[in-house]
Short mmCIF file of N, CA, C and O and ligand atoms in Angstrom, two decimals:
data_model
loop_
_atom_site.label_atom_id
_atom_site.label_comp_id
_atom_site.label_asym_id
_atom_site.label_seq_id
_atom_site.Cartn_x
_atom_site.Cartn_y
_atom_site.Cartn_z
N UNK A 1148 7.78 7.02 -22.68
CA UNK A 1148 8.29 7.65 -21.25
C UNK A 1148 6.81 7.84 -20.61
O UNK A 1148 6.29 7.45 -19.54
N UNK A 1149 5.76 8.86 -21.30
CA UNK A 1149 4.99 9.33 -20.84
C UNK A 1149 3.92 8.11 -20.94
O UNK A 1149 3.32 8.54 -19.59
N UNK A 1150 4.42 7.32 -21.82
CA UNK A 1150 2.99 5.69 -21.38
C UNK A 1150 3.67 5.32 -20.62
O UNK A 1150 2.57 4.92 -19.36
N UNK A 1151 4.32 4.83 -20.27
CA UNK A 1151 5.21 4.50 -18.73
C UNK A 1151 5.32 5.00 -17.61
O UNK A 1151 4.42 4.51 -16.74
N UNK A 1152 4.71 6.38 -17.68
CA UNK A 1152 4.42 7.12 -16.46
C UNK A 1152 2.85 7.56 -15.99
O UNK A 1152 2.66 6.85 -15.23
N UNK A 1153 2.36 7.41 -17.26
CA UNK A 1153 0.67 7.11 -17.23
C UNK A 1153 0.09 5.47 -16.92
O UNK A 1153 -0.68 5.69 -15.52
N UNK A 1154 1.09 4.86 -17.09
CA UNK A 1154 0.76 3.28 -15.91
C UNK A 1154 1.07 3.23 -15.15
O UNK A 1154 0.33 3.02 -13.90
N UNK A 1155 2.37 4.26 -14.24
CA UNK A 1155 3.21 4.24 -13.11
C UNK A 1155 2.28 4.40 -12.14
O UNK A 1155 1.69 4.59 -11.11
N UNK A 1156 1.56 5.68 -12.73
CA UNK A 1156 0.74 6.60 -11.53
C UNK A 1156 -0.60 6.14 -11.53
O UNK A 1156 -1.26 5.63 -10.46
N UNK A 1157 -1.33 4.50 -12.62
CA UNK A 1157 -2.57 3.87 -12.85
C UNK A 1157 -2.32 3.30 -11.99
O UNK A 1157 -3.22 2.71 -10.69
N UNK A 1158 -0.66 2.34 -11.55
CA UNK A 1158 -1.08 1.24 -10.80
C UNK A 1158 -0.57 1.50 -9.65
O UNK A 1158 -0.75 1.35 -8.05
N UNK A 1159 0.16 3.06 -8.81
CA UNK A 1159 0.56 3.69 -7.60
C UNK A 1159 -1.65 3.88 -7.47
O UNK A 1159 -1.46 3.66 -6.18
N UNK A 1160 -2.02 4.15 -7.83
CA UNK A 1160 -3.92 4.65 -7.50
C UNK A 1160 -4.34 3.36 -6.88
O UNK A 1160 -4.54 3.39 -6.06
N UNK A 1161 -3.86 2.58 -8.35
CA UNK A 1161 -5.04 1.45 -8.10
C UNK A 1161 -4.05 0.75 -7.05
O UNK A 1161 -5.05 -0.27 -5.64
N UNK A 1162 -2.78 0.21 -6.33
CA UNK A 1162 -1.99 -0.08 -5.03
C UNK A 1162 -2.70 0.73 -3.90
O UNK A 1162 -2.52 0.30 -3.37
N UNK A 1163 -2.99 2.39 -3.61
CA UNK A 1163 -3.24 2.83 -2.70
C UNK A 1163 -4.43 2.77 -2.35
O UNK A 1163 -4.92 2.88 -1.48
N UNK A 1164 -5.08 2.25 -3.10
CA UNK A 1164 -7.17 1.96 -3.20
C UNK A 1164 -6.91 0.89 -2.35
O UNK A 1164 -7.79 0.53 -1.53
N UNK A 1165 -5.87 -0.62 -2.10
CA UNK A 1165 -5.69 -0.73 -1.38
C UNK A 1165 -5.34 -1.15 0.08
O UNK A 1165 -5.87 -1.46 0.92
N UNK A 1166 -4.10 -0.31 -0.38
CA UNK A 1166 -3.47 -0.15 1.32
C UNK A 1166 -4.35 1.16 2.02
O UNK A 1166 -3.53 1.33 3.35
N UNK A 1167 -5.18 1.89 1.68
CA UNK A 1167 -6.43 2.43 2.18
C UNK A 1167 -7.48 1.04 3.05
O UNK A 1167 -7.94 1.74 4.05
N UNK A 1168 -7.06 0.56 2.58
CA UNK A 1168 -9.33 -0.38 2.25
C UNK A 1168 -8.66 -1.54 3.36
O UNK A 1168 -9.37 -1.69 4.20
N UNK A 1169 -8.02 -2.05 2.90
CA UNK A 1169 -7.27 -3.50 3.67
C UNK A 1169 -7.03 -2.94 5.31
O UNK A 1169 -7.59 -3.32 6.61
N UNK A 1170 -6.25 -2.35 5.50
CA UNK A 1170 -5.92 -1.46 7.26
C UNK A 1170 -7.48 -1.54 7.62
O UNK A 1170 -8.20 -1.39 9.01
N UNK A 1171 -8.48 -0.57 7.22
CA UNK A 1171 -9.65 0.32 7.46
C UNK A 1171 -10.88 -1.75 8.09
O UNK A 1171 -11.01 -1.79 8.45
N UNK A 1172 -10.38 -2.24 7.01
CA UNK A 1172 -11.42 -3.43 7.60
C UNK A 1172 -11.02 -4.16 8.64
O UNK A 1172 -11.05 -4.97 9.67
N UNK A 1173 -9.15 -4.29 8.53
CA UNK A 1173 -9.08 -4.95 9.92
C UNK A 1173 -9.55 -4.00 10.99
O UNK A 1173 -9.57 -4.82 12.14
N UNK A 1174 -9.98 -2.76 11.19
CA UNK A 1174 -10.27 -2.22 11.80
C UNK A 1174 -11.89 -2.55 12.12
O UNK A 1174 -11.71 -3.25 13.39
N UNK A 1175 -12.64 -2.98 10.89
CA UNK A 1175 -13.78 -3.52 11.47
C UNK A 1175 -13.63 -5.04 12.23
O UNK A 1175 -13.80 -5.73 12.82
N UNK A 1176 -12.77 -5.66 11.69
CA UNK A 1176 -12.76 -6.83 12.35
C UNK A 1176 -11.66 -6.97 13.50
O UNK A 1176 -12.23 -8.02 14.08
N UNK A 1177 -11.32 -6.30 14.14
CA UNK A 1177 -10.87 -6.06 15.61
C UNK A 1177 -12.32 -5.33 16.65
O UNK A 1177 -11.84 -6.08 17.49
N UNK A 1178 -13.21 -5.16 15.72
CA UNK A 1178 -14.16 -4.97 16.57
C UNK A 1178 -15.43 -5.73 16.41
O UNK A 1178 -16.19 -6.19 17.28
N UNK A 1179 -14.94 -6.81 15.25
CA UNK A 1179 -16.23 -7.51 15.17
C UNK A 1179 -16.22 -8.96 16.26
O UNK A 1179 -15.17 -9.15 16.48
N UNK A 1180 -17.30 -9.26 16.78
CA UNK A 1180 -17.31 -10.20 17.44
C UNK A 1180 -18.86 -11.62 17.27
O UNK A 1180 -17.85 -12.49 16.92
N UNK A 1181 -19.58 -10.84 16.13
CA UNK A 1181 -20.46 -12.75 15.08
C UNK A 1181 -18.75 -13.50 14.57
O UNK A 1181 -18.38 -12.80 13.72
N UNK A 1182 -19.48 -14.34 14.87
CA UNK A 1182 -18.38 -15.79 13.38
C UNK A 1182 -18.26 -15.12 12.87
O UNK A 1182 -17.67 -15.08 11.51
N UNK A 1183 -20.33 -14.99 11.76
CA UNK A 1183 -20.87 -14.88 10.66
C UNK A 1183 -19.53 -13.96 9.98
O UNK A 1183 -19.44 -13.31 8.74
N UNK A 1184 -19.71 -12.88 10.83
CA UNK A 1184 -19.14 -11.48 10.09
C UNK A 1184 -18.04 -10.98 10.28
O UNK A 1184 -17.06 -11.29 9.44
N UNK A 1185 -17.32 -11.95 11.56
CA UNK A 1185 -15.48 -12.20 11.10
C UNK A 1185 -15.17 -13.14 9.90
O UNK A 1185 -13.55 -13.00 8.78
N UNK A 1186 -16.06 -14.43 9.50
CA UNK A 1186 -15.93 -14.86 8.69
C UNK A 1186 -15.97 -14.31 6.66
O UNK A 1186 -14.88 -14.08 5.99
N UNK A 1187 -16.85 -13.44 7.13
CA UNK A 1187 -17.01 -12.48 6.05
C UNK A 1187 -15.82 -11.99 6.05
O UNK A 1187 -15.54 -11.24 4.29
N UNK A 1188 -15.08 -11.36 6.67
CA UNK A 1188 -14.13 -9.99 7.16
C UNK A 1188 -12.81 -11.13 6.68
O UNK A 1188 -11.94 -10.57 5.90
N UNK A 1189 -12.73 -12.12 6.40
CA UNK A 1189 -11.79 -12.71 6.60
C UNK A 1189 -11.50 -12.24 4.95
O UNK A 1189 -10.62 -12.96 4.04
N UNK A 1190 -12.19 -13.52 3.97
CA UNK A 1190 -12.51 -13.96 2.82
C UNK A 1190 -12.61 -12.39 2.13
O UNK A 1190 -11.59 -12.31 1.67
N UNK A 1191 -13.02 -11.23 2.47
CA UNK A 1191 -12.51 -9.65 2.10
C UNK A 1191 -10.84 -9.62 1.84
O UNK A 1191 -10.40 -9.59 1.40
N UNK A 1192 -10.29 -9.75 3.58
CA UNK A 1192 -8.64 -9.53 3.80
C UNK A 1192 -8.41 -10.14 1.71
O UNK A 1192 -7.27 -9.74 2.07
N UNK A 1193 -8.42 -11.66 2.52
CA UNK A 1193 -8.13 -12.82 1.54
C UNK A 1193 -7.35 -11.99 -0.30
O UNK A 1193 -6.61 -11.92 -0.08
N UNK A 1194 -8.67 -11.99 -0.20
CA UNK A 1194 -9.03 -11.46 -1.51
C UNK A 1194 -9.28 -10.01 -1.71
O UNK A 1194 -8.08 -10.21 -3.46
N UNK A 1195 -8.77 -9.46 -1.44
CA UNK A 1195 -7.86 -7.88 -1.22
C UNK A 1195 -6.42 -8.01 -1.79
O UNK A 1195 -6.33 -7.29 -2.62
N UNK A 1196 -5.63 -9.01 -0.91
CA UNK A 1196 -4.35 -9.05 -0.30
C UNK A 1196 -3.73 -8.95 -1.68
O UNK A 1196 -2.92 -9.20 -2.48
N UNK A 1197 -5.21 -10.76 -2.20
CA UNK A 1197 -4.44 -11.59 -3.04
C UNK A 1197 -4.71 -10.43 -4.49
O UNK A 1197 -3.43 -10.81 -5.26
N UNK A 1198 -5.64 -9.45 -4.51
CA UNK A 1198 -5.39 -8.68 -6.19
C UNK A 1198 -5.11 -7.66 -5.88
O UNK A 1198 -4.77 -7.24 -6.80
N UNK A 1199 -4.32 -7.21 -4.62
CA UNK A 1199 -3.63 -5.77 -4.86
C UNK A 1199 -1.95 -5.71 -4.72
O UNK A 1199 -1.71 -5.14 -5.55
N UNK A 1200 -1.92 -7.28 -4.07
CA UNK A 1200 -0.49 -7.57 -4.22
C UNK A 1200 0.23 -7.15 -5.87
O UNK A 1200 1.43 -6.27 -6.17
N UNK A 1201 -0.08 -7.84 -7.20
CA UNK A 1201 0.31 -7.68 -8.08
C UNK A 1201 0.70 -5.88 -9.29
O UNK A 1201 1.42 -5.43 -9.67
N UNK A 1202 -0.36 -5.98 -7.93
CA UNK A 1202 -0.72 -4.32 -8.53
C UNK A 1202 0.24 -4.05 -7.92
O UNK A 1202 1.01 -2.62 -8.59
N UNK A 1203 0.86 -3.84 -6.80
CA UNK A 1203 1.94 -3.40 -6.68
C UNK A 1203 3.30 -3.47 -6.68
O UNK A 1203 4.06 -2.89 -6.96
N UNK A 1204 3.29 -4.35 -7.04
CA UNK A 1204 4.40 -4.63 -7.82
C UNK A 1204 4.50 -4.23 -9.07
O UNK A 1204 5.99 -3.63 -9.63
N UNK A 1205 3.52 -3.75 -10.03
CA UNK A 1205 3.35 -3.30 -10.58
C UNK A 1205 3.97 -1.98 -10.51
O UNK A 1205 4.68 -1.29 -11.35
N UNK A 1206 3.32 -1.30 -9.73
CA UNK A 1206 4.02 0.63 -10.04
C UNK A 1206 5.34 0.15 -9.20
O UNK A 1206 5.83 1.41 -9.46
N UNK A 1207 6.08 -0.76 -8.54
CA UNK A 1207 7.27 -0.74 -7.61
C UNK A 1207 8.45 -0.77 -9.51
O UNK A 1207 9.14 -0.34 -10.03
N UNK A 1208 7.93 -1.75 -10.13
CA UNK A 1208 8.74 -1.81 -11.42
C UNK A 1208 8.76 -1.22 -12.71
O UNK A 1208 9.64 -0.58 -13.04
N UNK A 1209 7.09 -0.67 -12.90
CA UNK A 1209 7.68 0.44 -13.91
C UNK A 1209 7.91 1.46 -13.18
O UNK A 1209 8.74 2.53 -13.81
N UNK A 1210 8.12 2.41 -11.86
CA UNK A 1210 8.86 3.00 -11.30
C UNK A 1210 10.07 3.00 -11.58
O UNK A 1210 11.02 3.64 -12.16
N UNK A 1211 11.22 1.33 -11.13
CA UNK A 1211 12.21 1.24 -11.44
C UNK A 1211 12.48 1.60 -13.17
O UNK A 1211 13.23 1.87 -13.12
N UNK A 1212 11.18 1.06 -13.69
CA UNK A 1212 12.00 0.92 -15.47
C UNK A 1212 11.91 2.73 -15.71
O UNK A 1212 13.26 3.16 -16.47
N UNK A 1213 11.12 3.81 -14.47
CA UNK A 1213 11.36 5.09 -15.07
C UNK A 1213 12.34 5.10 -14.86
O UNK A 1213 13.33 6.12 -15.83
N UNK A 1214 12.85 4.85 -13.33
CA UNK A 1214 14.44 5.33 -13.06
C UNK A 1214 15.45 5.33 -13.80
O UNK A 1214 15.99 5.05 -14.26
N UNK A 1215 15.89 3.76 -14.49
CA UNK A 1215 16.70 2.94 -14.20
C UNK A 1215 17.10 2.97 -16.40
O UNK A 1215 17.84 3.12 -16.67
N UNK A 1216 15.59 3.30 -16.51
CA UNK A 1216 15.33 3.20 -18.15
C UNK A 1216 15.43 4.65 -18.77
O UNK A 1216 15.49 5.09 -20.15
N UNK A 1217 15.42 5.74 -18.03
CA UNK A 1217 14.79 7.24 -18.56
C UNK A 1217 16.11 8.52 -17.90
O UNK A 1217 16.09 9.33 -18.21
N UNK A 1218 17.04 7.86 -16.85
CA UNK A 1218 18.02 8.24 -16.42
C UNK A 1218 17.70 9.48 -15.20
O UNK A 1218 18.37 10.93 -15.09
N UNK A 1219 16.46 9.07 -14.41
CA UNK A 1219 16.47 10.50 -13.56
C UNK A 1219 17.15 9.52 -12.26
O UNK A 1219 17.68 9.13 -12.37
N UNK A 1220 17.52 11.27 -11.90
CA UNK A 1220 18.79 11.11 -10.68
C UNK A 1220 18.37 12.11 -9.80
O UNK A 1220 16.99 13.01 -10.19
N UNK A 1221 18.89 12.42 -8.89
CA UNK A 1221 18.56 13.53 -8.19
C UNK A 1221 18.29 12.86 -6.33
O UNK A 1221 17.67 11.74 -6.53
N UNK A 1222 18.39 13.61 -4.71
CA UNK A 1222 18.12 13.62 -3.80
C UNK A 1222 16.84 12.43 -4.02
O UNK A 1222 15.93 11.80 -2.59
N UNK A 1223 15.68 13.16 -4.76
CA UNK A 1223 14.57 12.79 -4.36
C UNK A 1223 14.02 12.11 -4.99
O UNK A 1223 13.10 11.05 -4.08
N UNK A 1224 14.66 11.37 -5.47
CA UNK A 1224 14.45 9.50 -5.88
C UNK A 1224 14.56 9.07 -5.10
O UNK A 1224 14.01 8.04 -4.54
N UNK A 1225 15.76 9.48 -4.13
CA UNK A 1225 16.85 8.45 -3.44
C UNK A 1225 15.49 7.78 -1.78
O UNK A 1225 15.22 7.33 -1.57
N UNK A 1226 15.15 9.81 -1.80
CA UNK A 1226 14.23 9.94 -0.26
C UNK A 1226 13.09 8.66 -1.16
O UNK A 1226 12.33 8.02 0.04
N UNK A 1227 12.85 8.62 -2.10
CA UNK A 1227 11.57 8.31 -2.62
C UNK A 1227 11.39 6.83 -2.62
O UNK A 1227 10.54 6.48 -1.91
N UNK A 1228 12.33 6.64 -2.87
CA UNK A 1228 12.60 5.19 -2.83
C UNK A 1228 12.44 4.44 -1.59
O UNK A 1228 12.19 3.34 -1.36
N UNK A 1229 13.68 4.93 -0.60
CA UNK A 1229 13.63 4.71 0.82
C UNK A 1229 11.97 4.47 1.33
O UNK A 1229 12.04 3.49 1.70
N UNK A 1230 10.67 5.60 1.15
CA UNK A 1230 9.91 5.54 1.83
C UNK A 1230 9.11 4.23 0.53
O UNK A 1230 8.36 3.74 2.01
N UNK A 1231 9.43 4.27 -0.58
CA UNK A 1231 8.18 3.27 -0.90
C UNK A 1231 8.56 1.80 -0.67
O UNK A 1231 8.35 1.26 0.07
N UNK A 1232 9.90 2.11 -0.29
CA UNK A 1232 10.55 0.51 0.22
C UNK A 1232 10.33 0.12 1.56
O UNK A 1232 9.52 -0.91 2.41
N UNK A 1233 9.81 0.93 2.78
CA UNK A 1233 9.39 1.26 3.35
C UNK A 1233 7.59 0.96 3.48
O UNK A 1233 6.83 -0.03 4.11
N UNK A 1234 6.88 1.32 2.64
CA UNK A 1234 5.43 0.94 1.75
C UNK A 1234 5.24 -0.79 1.50
O UNK A 1234 4.61 -1.72 1.72
N UNK A 1235 6.61 -1.16 0.47
CA UNK A 1235 5.60 -2.71 0.58
C UNK A 1235 6.19 -3.11 1.85
O UNK A 1235 5.54 -4.42 2.06
N UNK A 1236 6.91 -3.30 2.57
CA UNK A 1236 6.97 -3.68 3.87
C UNK A 1236 5.80 -3.70 4.52
O UNK A 1236 5.51 -4.39 5.48
N UNK A 1237 4.79 -2.80 4.36
CA UNK A 1237 4.09 -2.15 4.74
C UNK A 1237 3.10 -3.23 4.43
O UNK A 1237 2.05 -3.96 5.26
N UNK A 1238 3.31 -3.51 2.99
CA UNK A 1238 2.23 -4.14 2.16
C UNK A 1238 2.90 -5.49 2.47
O UNK A 1238 1.54 -5.96 2.96
N UNK A 1239 3.82 -5.83 2.87
CA UNK A 1239 3.94 -7.12 3.23
C UNK A 1239 3.08 -7.56 4.61
O UNK A 1239 2.90 -8.40 5.40
N UNK A 1240 3.20 -6.83 5.46
CA UNK A 1240 3.39 -7.03 6.82
C UNK A 1240 1.56 -6.98 6.75
O UNK A 1240 1.21 -8.12 8.29
N UNK A 1241 0.62 -6.63 6.19
CA UNK A 1241 -0.64 -6.59 6.37
C UNK A 1241 -0.93 -7.32 5.60
O UNK A 1241 -1.57 -8.38 5.78
N UNK A 1242 -0.04 -8.05 4.74
CA UNK A 1242 -0.16 -9.74 4.17
C UNK A 1242 -0.29 -10.51 5.62
O UNK A 1242 -0.75 -11.63 5.75
N UNK A 1243 0.64 -10.69 6.44
CA UNK A 1243 0.77 -11.23 7.57
C UNK A 1243 -0.37 -11.17 8.52
O UNK A 1243 -1.09 -11.93 9.22
N UNK A 1244 -0.82 -9.96 8.34
CA UNK A 1244 -2.09 -9.51 9.19
C UNK A 1244 -3.47 -9.85 8.48
O UNK A 1244 -3.95 -10.89 9.31
N UNK A 1245 -3.31 -10.92 7.35
CA UNK A 1245 -4.73 -11.43 6.85
C UNK A 1245 -4.32 -12.26 7.26
O UNK A 1245 -5.43 -13.20 7.63
N UNK A 1246 -3.40 -13.73 7.26
CA UNK A 1246 -3.38 -14.92 8.37
C UNK A 1246 -3.48 -15.02 9.35
O UNK A 1246 -3.53 -15.93 10.33
N UNK A 1247 -2.52 -13.61 10.45
CA UNK A 1247 -3.27 -13.39 11.87
C UNK A 1247 -5.16 -13.50 12.11
O UNK A 1247 -5.02 -14.42 12.74
N UNK A 1248 -5.29 -12.66 11.14
CA UNK A 1248 -6.79 -12.51 11.09
C UNK A 1248 -7.62 -13.59 11.01
O UNK A 1248 -8.99 -14.84 11.55
N UNK A 1249 -6.88 -14.70 9.62
CA UNK A 1249 -7.78 -15.85 9.76
C UNK A 1249 -7.38 -17.02 10.29
O UNK A 1249 -8.21 -17.93 10.72
N UNK A 1250 -6.57 -17.31 11.40
CA UNK A 1250 -6.17 -17.91 12.23
C UNK A 1250 -6.82 -17.45 13.89
O UNK A 1250 -6.79 -18.19 14.73
N UNK A 1251 -7.61 -16.67 13.90
CA UNK A 1251 -8.43 -15.94 14.71
C UNK A 1251 -7.47 -15.22 16.21
O UNK A 1251 -7.34 -15.91 16.97
N UNK A 1252 -6.02 -15.00 15.56
CA UNK A 1252 -4.59 -14.73 16.87
C UNK A 1252 -4.85 -13.34 16.88
O UNK A 1252 -3.71 -12.89 17.86
N UNK A 1253 -5.62 -12.10 16.24
CA UNK A 1253 -5.09 -11.00 16.71
C UNK A 1253 -5.53 -10.74 17.84
O UNK A 1253 -6.73 -11.05 19.00
N UNK A 1254 -4.31 -9.83 18.20
CA UNK A 1254 -4.76 -9.37 20.06
C UNK A 1254 -4.89 -7.87 19.95
O UNK A 1254 -5.20 -7.20 20.62
N UNK A 1255 -4.36 -7.41 18.67
CA UNK A 1255 -4.38 -5.95 18.91
C UNK A 1255 -5.24 -5.13 18.73
O UNK A 1255 -6.81 -5.80 18.05
N UNK A 1256 -6.34 -3.88 19.24
CA UNK A 1256 -7.42 -2.94 19.14
C UNK A 1256 -7.83 -2.47 17.70
O UNK A 1256 -6.97 -2.35 17.16
N UNK A 1257 -9.32 -2.33 17.81
CA UNK A 1257 -9.31 -1.27 16.73
C UNK A 1257 -8.56 -0.36 16.73
O UNK A 1257 -9.06 0.72 15.77
N UNK A 1258 -8.52 0.71 17.85
CA UNK A 1258 -7.81 1.58 18.02
C UNK A 1258 -6.20 2.06 17.37
O UNK A 1258 -6.21 2.90 15.97
N UNK A 1259 -5.50 0.66 17.42
CA UNK A 1259 -4.42 0.49 16.37
C UNK A 1259 -4.24 -0.03 15.71
O UNK A 1259 -3.53 1.17 15.01
N UNK A 1260 -5.27 0.20 15.12
CA UNK A 1260 -5.49 0.07 13.70
C UNK A 1260 -5.89 1.42 13.07
O UNK A 1260 -5.12 0.62 12.39
N UNK A 1261 -6.74 1.73 13.96
CA UNK A 1261 -6.71 2.70 12.97
C UNK A 1261 -5.45 4.26 12.89
O UNK A 1261 -5.27 4.63 11.70
N UNK A 1262 -4.83 4.21 13.98
CA UNK A 1262 -3.23 5.01 13.75
C UNK A 1262 -2.30 4.05 12.60
O UNK A 1262 -2.08 4.72 11.86
N UNK A 1263 -2.72 3.21 12.65
CA UNK A 1263 -1.91 1.90 11.44
C UNK A 1263 -2.14 1.98 9.72
O UNK A 1263 -1.57 2.25 9.02
N UNK A 1264 -3.82 2.58 9.82
CA UNK A 1264 -4.63 2.90 8.84
C UNK A 1264 -4.06 4.21 8.27
O UNK A 1264 -3.82 4.54 7.13
N UNK A 1265 -3.71 4.76 9.06
CA UNK A 1265 -2.86 6.44 8.44
C UNK A 1265 -1.60 6.17 7.81
O UNK A 1265 -1.11 7.24 7.64
N UNK A 1266 -0.47 5.34 8.36
CA UNK A 1266 0.56 5.31 7.80
C UNK A 1266 1.04 5.50 6.28
O UNK A 1266 1.45 6.52 5.95
N UNK A 1267 0.44 4.90 5.36
CA UNK A 1267 0.39 4.65 3.73
C UNK A 1267 -0.32 6.24 2.97
O UNK A 1267 0.33 6.93 2.35
N UNK A 1268 -1.38 7.40 3.96
CA UNK A 1268 -1.70 8.72 3.62
C UNK A 1268 -0.40 9.77 3.94
O UNK A 1268 -0.44 9.90 2.78
N UNK A 1269 0.41 9.40 4.77
CA UNK A 1269 2.01 9.91 5.19
C UNK A 1269 2.86 9.85 4.30
O UNK A 1269 2.67 10.48 3.61
N UNK A 1270 2.58 8.53 3.55
CA UNK A 1270 3.18 8.10 2.94
C UNK A 1270 3.01 8.38 1.43
O UNK A 1270 4.27 9.40 0.88
N UNK A 1271 2.45 8.77 1.10
CA UNK A 1271 1.67 9.26 -0.18
C UNK A 1271 1.81 10.64 -0.61
O UNK A 1271 2.71 11.27 -1.25
N UNK A 1272 1.36 11.06 0.84
CA UNK A 1272 1.30 13.04 0.86
C UNK A 1272 3.40 12.82 0.46
O UNK A 1272 3.72 13.82 -0.68
N UNK A 1273 4.32 12.25 1.29
CA UNK A 1273 5.04 12.83 1.41
C UNK A 1273 6.25 12.26 0.00
O UNK A 1273 6.65 13.45 -0.91
N UNK A 1274 5.50 10.98 -0.87
CA UNK A 1274 6.28 10.48 -1.76
C UNK A 1274 5.49 11.86 -3.53
O UNK A 1274 6.21 11.74 -4.27
N UNK A 1275 4.68 12.32 -3.03
CA UNK A 1275 3.76 12.82 -3.84
C UNK A 1275 4.48 14.44 -4.33
O UNK A 1275 4.67 15.01 -4.70
N UNK A 1276 4.87 14.64 -2.87
CA UNK A 1276 4.94 16.17 -3.36
C UNK A 1276 6.98 15.85 -3.61
O UNK A 1276 7.37 16.14 -4.52
N UNK A 1277 7.40 14.63 -3.33
CA UNK A 1277 8.75 14.11 -3.33
C UNK A 1277 9.02 14.68 -4.79
O UNK A 1277 9.64 15.03 -5.22
N UNK A 1278 7.79 13.77 -5.55
CA UNK A 1278 8.16 13.58 -6.70
C UNK A 1278 8.14 14.36 -8.52
O UNK A 1278 7.97 14.81 -9.65
N UNK A 1279 6.93 15.47 -7.83
CA UNK A 1279 5.83 16.73 -8.22
C UNK A 1279 7.06 17.53 -8.07
O UNK A 1279 7.65 18.52 -8.63
N UNK A 1280 7.44 18.33 -6.83
CA UNK A 1280 8.20 19.62 -6.66
C UNK A 1280 10.05 18.72 -6.37
O UNK A 1280 10.80 20.15 -6.94
N UNK A 1281 10.31 17.92 -6.64
CA UNK A 1281 11.47 17.30 -6.46
C UNK A 1281 12.25 19.05 -5.49
O UNK A 1281 13.70 19.30 -5.76
N UNK A 1282 12.57 18.85 -4.53
CA UNK A 1282 12.94 19.69 -4.17
C UNK A 1282 14.43 19.48 -3.05
O UNK A 1282 14.58 20.61 -3.75
N UNK A 1283 14.91 19.20 -3.45
CA UNK A 1283 16.62 18.19 -3.35
C UNK A 1283 17.17 16.90 -4.73
O UNK A 1283 16.33 15.98 -4.44
C1 HEM B 2007 10.72 1.84 -6.39
C2 HEM B 2007 9.60 2.81 -6.84
C3 HEM B 2007 9.26 3.43 -7.44
C4 HEM B 2007 10.15 4.16 -8.25
C5 HEM B 2007 11.73 4.31 -8.37
C6 HEM B 2007 9.62 5.75 -8.90
C7 HEM B 2007 10.07 5.67 -10.19
C8 HEM B 2007 9.10 6.55 -10.63
C9 HEM B 2007 10.43 7.53 -11.79
C10 HEM B 2007 12.16 8.32 -12.11
C11 HEM B 2007 9.09 8.90 -11.60
C12 HEM B 2007 9.05 9.79 -12.88
C13 HEM B 2007 9.06 11.70 -12.52
C14 HEM B 2007 9.06 12.75 -13.52
O1 HEM B 2007 8.48 12.22 -13.85
O2 HEM B 2007 9.87 13.64 -13.10
C15 HEM B 2007 8.28 8.57 -10.92
C16 HEM B 2007 6.52 9.53 -11.43
C17 HEM B 2007 6.14 9.24 -10.60
N1 HEM B 2007 5.74 8.45 -9.64
FE1 HEM B 2007 6.93 6.66 -9.03
N2 HEM B 2007 8.71 5.74 -7.98
C18 HEM B 2007 8.18 4.58 -7.26
C19 HEM B 2007 6.78 4.29 -6.67
C20 HEM B 2007 6.09 5.17 -6.41
C21 HEM B 2007 5.27 5.20 -5.64
C22 HEM B 2007 4.62 3.88 -4.81
C23 HEM B 2007 4.45 6.30 -5.72
C24 HEM B 2007 3.08 6.91 -5.19
C25 HEM B 2007 3.03 7.01 -3.31
C26 HEM B 2007 4.34 7.46 -6.82
C27 HEM B 2007 4.56 8.13 -7.26
C28 HEM B 2007 4.44 8.77 -8.38
C29 HEM B 2007 3.68 10.15 -9.24
C30 HEM B 2007 2.40 10.38 -8.46
C31 HEM B 2007 4.61 10.42 -10.11
C32 HEM B 2007 4.25 11.54 -11.41
C33 HEM B 2007 5.37 12.33 -11.37
C34 HEM B 2007 4.66 13.38 -12.48
O3 HEM B 2007 4.67 13.22 -13.91
O4 HEM B 2007 5.52 14.84 -11.98
N3 HEM B 2007 5.95 6.26 -7.45
N4 HEM B 2007 8.11 7.67 -10.42
#
């Protein structure tokens, strides 16, 4: 179980590297004017999303394996999994935004993307408190 949890935490941390960095690229893309800069950011967005998606899947798979394989229970796990479901939706929405930027169809401001960028930070804080403290 400890090996599985170690890999779970590894995949979680790697997933969050992408969830923190990709929206930051969106902030820069929403401010960019030069087409050479925009083309470079499109390439970075596409490659990063493609790289971090399987890692996110492995974070969820190892979490579910821990849950169902080792009999963890508790309200903390239900709320944690609900928050993680929201995180998966956030991830998929980032995938949609990669396509919107690739087609030069973005209409949102860089300010909007700065707030959007903070969502994973708040989810991470809540999930880590739930899984370590297990308050209920
Ligand atoms: C559906 C997705 C997930 C499920 C079902 C899940 C389930 C679990 C379970 C059962 C444990 C073991 C708890 C323990 O040993 O006390 C665990 C550990 C952990 N999970 Fe997840 N997890 C999921 C996704 C995530 C995500 C997205 C994060 C980060 C935001 C995360 C962060 C952690 C951490 C930090 C630990 C280690 C806690 C400790 O050692 O005390 N998990 N997870």
